[in-house]
Amino acid sequence: WAFGVNHLAHFWLTMELMSVIKAQPAARVVTVASRAHRMAPFGMDYTRVLGPTRSRTGAYEYAMSKLANILFNQALARRLAGSPAVCFALHPGVIASGFWRHAPDWFQGMLGWLPLKTSEEGARTTLHCVLQAKPAESGYYFSDCRVTQPLPVARSVEAAETLWAKSLEFCKGE
């Protein structure tokens, strides 16, 4: 279900608002992705993202949903070109929040080894993209308030266009 919640819902909402977004003098579409996309180095597996989570932890499906966020951002930037609207994707960091309370005990133990950010620190990159990122950086992926390179698969124009086409198909129910 991660793909539906983390990607398709946002994709559909953006499509519904596209004419409004393009008409605004300074619209920004900011997508919260994750460096967890790195756990999907071979790209999207469309047979796995539709339907219930099949992996034990859900990490692989989550990773693909976050890869989809980055690919969506890239494809959206091409579609917004020529309008005043811009878009950005970002990794906020691993946040010390209640999000982890349902994770397996073994995973929660691993969190002690990670540099966790406070909620305020985690919001910085989102706020940077909303308020300060340059229009010339539209379509880029950010971490720690600066442009960062995602995995090569997340920079693939072909993968982004395939995702776009499939997302339209999935949202139309065809």
mmCIF file of C-alpha atoms in Angstrom:
data_model
loop_
_atom_site.group_PDB
_atom_site.id
_atom_site.type_symbol
_atom_site.label_atom_id
_atom_site.label_comp_id
_atom_site.label_asym_id
_atom_site.label_seq_id
_atom_site.Cartn_x
_atom_site.Cartn_y
_atom_site.Cartn_z
ATOM 1 C CA TRP A 1 0.000 0.000 0.000
ATOM 2 C CA ALA A 2 3.004 2.324 0.346
ATOM 3 C CA PHE A 3 3.000 3.098 -3.380
ATOM 4 C CA GLY A 4 -0.658 4.100 -3.322
ATOM 5 C CA VAL A 5 -0.332 6.330 -0.283
ATOM 6 C CA ASN A 6 3.145 7.766 -0.890
ATOM 7 C CA HIS A 7 2.955 8.209 -4.640
ATOM 8 C CA LEU A 8 -0.384 7.683 -6.383
ATOM 9 C CA ALA A 9 -2.414 9.828 -3.984
ATOM 10 C CA HIS A 10 -0.010 12.735 -4.431
ATOM 11 C CA PHE A 11 0.249 12.165 -8.177
ATOM 12 C CA TRP A 12 -3.549 12.233 -8.541
ATOM 13 C CA LEU A 13 -3.913 15.361 -6.391
ATOM 14 C CA THR A 14 -1.220 17.135 -8.415
ATOM 15 C CA MET A 15 -2.935 16.156 -11.678
ATOM 16 C CA GLU A 16 -6.243 17.506 -10.390
ATOM 17 C CA LEU A 17 -4.550 20.796 -9.458
ATOM 18 C CA MET A 18 -2.238 21.083 -12.480
ATOM 19 C CA SER A 19 -4.058 23.951 -14.200
ATOM 20 C CA VAL A 20 -4.175 25.894 -10.924
ATOM 21 C CA ILE A 21 -0.499 25.167 -10.199
ATOM 22 C CA LYS A 22 0.599 26.360 -13.649
ATOM 23 C CA ALA A 23 -1.489 29.526 -13.391
ATOM 24 C CA GLN A 24 0.002 30.718 -10.088
ATOM 25 C CA PRO A 25 2.808 33.286 -10.210
ATOM 26 C CA ALA A 26 5.102 31.304 -7.890
ATOM 27 C CA ALA A 27 3.660 27.842 -7.221
ATOM 28 C CA ARG A 28 5.918 25.201 -5.686
ATOM 29 C CA VAL A 29 5.212 21.489 -5.496
ATOM 30 C CA VAL A 30 7.391 19.946 -2.795
ATOM 31 C CA THR A 31 7.532 16.165 -2.495
ATOM 32 C CA VAL A 32 8.957 14.524 0.615
ATOM 33 C CA ALA A 33 10.897 11.542 -0.680
ATOM 34 C CA SER A 34 13.628 9.700 1.212
ATOM 35 C CA ARG A 35 17.124 8.362 0.855
ATOM 36 C CA ALA A 36 15.369 5.040 1.443
ATOM 37 C CA HIS A 37 14.976 5.062 -2.356
ATOM 38 C CA ARG A 38 18.486 3.581 -2.328
ATOM 39 C CA MET A 39 16.971 0.270 -1.223
ATOM 40 C CA ALA A 40 15.397 0.031 -4.714
ATOM 41 C CA PRO A 41 18.558 0.265 -6.869
ATOM 42 C CA PHE A 42 17.048 -1.749 -9.724
ATOM 43 C CA GLY A 43 14.072 0.551 -10.188
ATOM 44 C CA MET A 44 10.347 0.123 -9.986
ATOM 45 C CA ASP A 45 8.770 -3.321 -9.824
ATOM 46 C CA TYR A 46 5.173 -2.611 -10.794
ATOM 47 C CA THR A 47 4.080 -6.143 -9.913
ATOM 48 C CA ARG A 48 5.098 -5.500 -6.279
ATOM 49 C CA VAL A 49 3.865 -1.971 -5.698
ATOM 50 C CA LEU A 50 0.201 -2.589 -6.399
ATOM 51 C CA GLY A 51 -1.585 -4.293 -3.553
ATOM 52 C CA PRO A 52 -0.606 -5.302 -0.051
ATOM 53 C CA THR A 53 2.976 -5.282 1.161
ATOM 54 C CA ARG A 54 4.639 -8.617 0.527
ATOM 55 C CA SER A 55 8.009 -8.156 2.200
ATOM 56 C CA ARG A 56 8.354 -8.878 5.916
ATOM 57 C CA THR A 57 9.216 -5.330 6.928
ATOM 58 C CA GLY A 58 7.681 -3.381 4.054
ATOM 59 C CA ALA A 59 11.033 -1.676 3.508
ATOM 60 C CA TYR A 60 11.334 -2.676 -0.152
ATOM 61 C CA GLU A 61 7.861 -1.417 -1.033
ATOM 62 C CA TYR A 62 8.513 1.786 0.927
ATOM 63 C CA ALA A 63 11.794 2.252 -0.943
ATOM 64 C CA MET A 64 10.051 1.943 -4.295
ATOM 65 C CA SER A 65 7.398 4.445 -3.213
ATOM 66 C CA LYS A 66 10.147 6.925 -2.352
ATOM 67 C CA LEU A 67 11.914 6.223 -5.633
ATOM 68 C CA ALA A 68 8.569 7.001 -7.286
ATOM 69 C CA ASN A 69 8.500 10.357 -5.459
ATOM 70 C CA ILE A 70 11.849 11.332 -6.972
ATOM 71 C CA LEU A 71 10.938 10.109 -10.464
ATOM 72 C CA PHE A 72 7.601 11.940 -10.247
ATOM 73 C CA ASN A 73 9.369 15.168 -9.297
ATOM 74 C CA GLN A 74 11.696 14.855 -12.277
ATOM 75 C CA ALA A 75 8.827 14.207 -14.719
ATOM 76 C CA LEU A 76 6.711 16.970 -13.194
ATOM 77 C CA ALA A 77 9.519 19.504 -13.681
ATOM 78 C CA ARG A 78 9.485 18.772 -17.416
ATOM 79 C CA ARG A 79 5.720 19.313 -17.522
ATOM 80 C CA LEU A 80 5.953 22.575 -15.580
ATOM 81 C CA ALA A 81 8.690 23.984 -17.844
ATOM 82 C CA GLY A 82 7.564 27.223 -19.407
ATOM 83 C CA SER A 83 5.258 28.035 -16.499
ATOM 84 C CA PRO A 84 6.250 29.927 -13.357
ATOM 85 C CA ALA A 85 5.649 26.789 -11.256
ATOM 86 C CA VAL A 86 8.555 24.723 -9.921
ATOM 87 C CA CYS A 87 8.928 21.463 -8.027
ATOM 88 C CA PHE A 88 11.424 19.831 -5.698
ATOM 89 C CA ALA A 89 11.860 16.466 -3.969
ATOM 90 C CA LEU A 90 13.709 16.029 -0.709
ATOM 91 C CA HIS A 91 15.004 13.732 1.980
ATOM 92 C CA PRO A 92 14.221 15.320 5.370
ATOM 93 C CA GLY A 93 16.546 13.027 7.307
ATOM 94 C CA VAL A 94 15.745 10.274 9.754
ATOM 95 C CA ILE A 95 13.600 11.956 12.378
ATOM 96 C CA ALA A 96 13.346 11.021 16.063
ATOM 97 C CA SER A 97 9.568 10.773 16.152
ATOM 98 C CA GLY A 98 6.763 8.420 17.055
ATOM 99 C CA PHE A 99 6.888 7.058 13.496
ATOM 100 C CA TRP A 100 9.222 4.285 14.636
ATOM 101 C CA ARG A 101 7.047 3.014 17.509
ATOM 102 C CA HIS A 102 5.551 0.211 15.417
ATOM 103 C CA ALA A 103 8.837 -0.912 13.896
ATOM 104 C CA PRO A 104 10.122 -4.346 14.930
ATOM 105 C CA ASP A 105 12.272 -4.369 18.070
ATOM 106 C CA TRP A 106 15.393 -5.341 16.106
ATOM 107 C CA PHE A 107 14.892 -2.301 13.857
ATOM 108 C CA GLN A 108 14.293 0.053 16.769
ATOM 109 C CA GLY A 109 17.607 -1.141 18.196
ATOM 110 C CA MET A 110 19.324 -0.132 14.958
ATOM 111 C CA LEU A 111 17.944 3.386 15.273
ATOM 112 C CA GLY A 112 20.305 3.970 18.193
ATOM 113 C CA TRP A 113 23.177 3.801 15.715
ATOM 114 C CA LEU A 114 21.696 6.361 13.338
ATOM 115 C CA PRO A 115 22.102 10.110 13.661
ATOM 116 C CA LEU A 116 18.467 11.059 14.244
ATOM 117 C CA LYS A 117 17.252 14.595 13.653
ATOM 118 C CA THR A 118 14.797 16.504 15.778
ATOM 119 C CA SER A 119 11.509 17.455 14.139
ATOM 120 C CA GLU A 120 12.786 21.010 13.769
ATOM 121 C CA GLU A 121 15.998 19.827 12.065
ATOM 122 C CA GLY A 122 13.977 17.517 9.841
ATOM 123 C CA ALA A 123 11.754 20.384 8.692
ATOM 124 C CA ARG A 124 14.681 22.521 7.483
ATOM 125 C CA THR A 125 15.066 20.960 4.047
ATOM 126 C CA THR A 126 11.315 21.049 3.428
ATOM 127 C CA LEU A 127 11.244 24.729 4.392
ATOM 128 C CA HIS A 128 14.284 25.387 2.212
ATOM 129 C CA CYS A 129 12.474 23.895 -0.795
ATOM 130 C CA VAL A 130 9.266 25.785 -0.024
ATOM 131 C CA LEU A 131 10.925 29.151 0.598
ATOM 132 C CA GLN A 132 14.462 29.319 -0.797
ATOM 133 C CA ALA A 133 15.287 26.767 -3.491
ATOM 134 C CA LYS A 134 16.053 28.451 -6.793
ATOM 135 C CA PRO A 135 13.637 28.029 -9.697
ATOM 136 C CA ALA A 136 16.597 26.780 -11.779
ATOM 137 C CA GLU A 137 16.754 23.811 -9.365
ATOM 138 C CA SER A 138 13.238 22.658 -10.268
ATOM 139 C CA GLY A 139 13.108 18.883 -10.568
ATOM 140 C CA TYR A 140 16.112 18.370 -8.305
ATOM 141 C CA TYR A 141 16.428 16.245 -5.166
ATOM 142 C CA PHE A 142 17.556 17.888 -1.920
ATOM 143 C CA SER A 143 19.031 16.712 1.365
ATOM 144 C CA ASP A 144 20.358 18.926 4.149
ATOM 145 C CA CYS A 145 19.123 22.014 2.277
ATOM 146 C CA ARG A 146 21.239 21.394 -0.828
ATOM 147 C CA VAL A 147 20.934 19.600 -4.144
ATOM 148 C CA THR A 148 21.970 15.969 -3.752
ATOM 149 C CA GLN A 149 22.317 13.234 -6.359
ATOM 150 C CA PRO A 150 19.879 10.357 -5.906
ATOM 151 C CA LEU A 151 20.677 6.909 -7.277
ATOM 152 C CA PRO A 152 21.191 6.756 -11.059
ATOM 153 C CA VAL A 153 17.874 4.922 -11.475
ATOM 154 C CA ALA A 154 16.169 7.921 -9.838
ATOM 155 C CA ARG A 155 17.662 10.191 -12.514
ATOM 156 C CA SER A 156 16.437 8.114 -15.466
ATOM 157 C CA VAL A 157 14.193 10.059 -17.832
ATOM 158 C CA GLU A 158 12.874 6.775 -19.222
ATOM 159 C CA ALA A 159 11.988 5.443 -15.742
ATOM 160 C CA ALA A 160 10.292 8.746 -14.866
ATOM 161 C CA GLU A 161 8.219 8.740 -18.045
ATOM 162 C CA THR A 162 7.238 5.098 -17.552
ATOM 163 C CA LEU A 163 6.147 5.899 -13.992
ATOM 164 C CA TRP A 164 4.139 8.879 -15.239
ATOM 165 C CA ALA A 165 2.325 6.784 -17.854
ATOM 166 C CA LYS A 166 1.637 3.946 -15.420
ATOM 167 C CA SER A 167 0.458 6.387 -12.744
ATOM 168 C CA LEU A 168 -2.056 7.884 -15.173
ATOM 169 C CA GLU A 169 -3.218 4.375 -16.031
ATOM 170 C CA PHE A 170 -3.519 3.336 -12.383
ATOM 171 C CA CYS A 171 -5.406 6.500 -11.402
ATOM 172 C CA LYS A 172 -7.854 6.087 -14.272
ATOM 173 C CA GLY A 173 -8.467 2.479 -13.286
ATOM 174 C CA GLU A 174 -7.700 1.128 -16.744
#
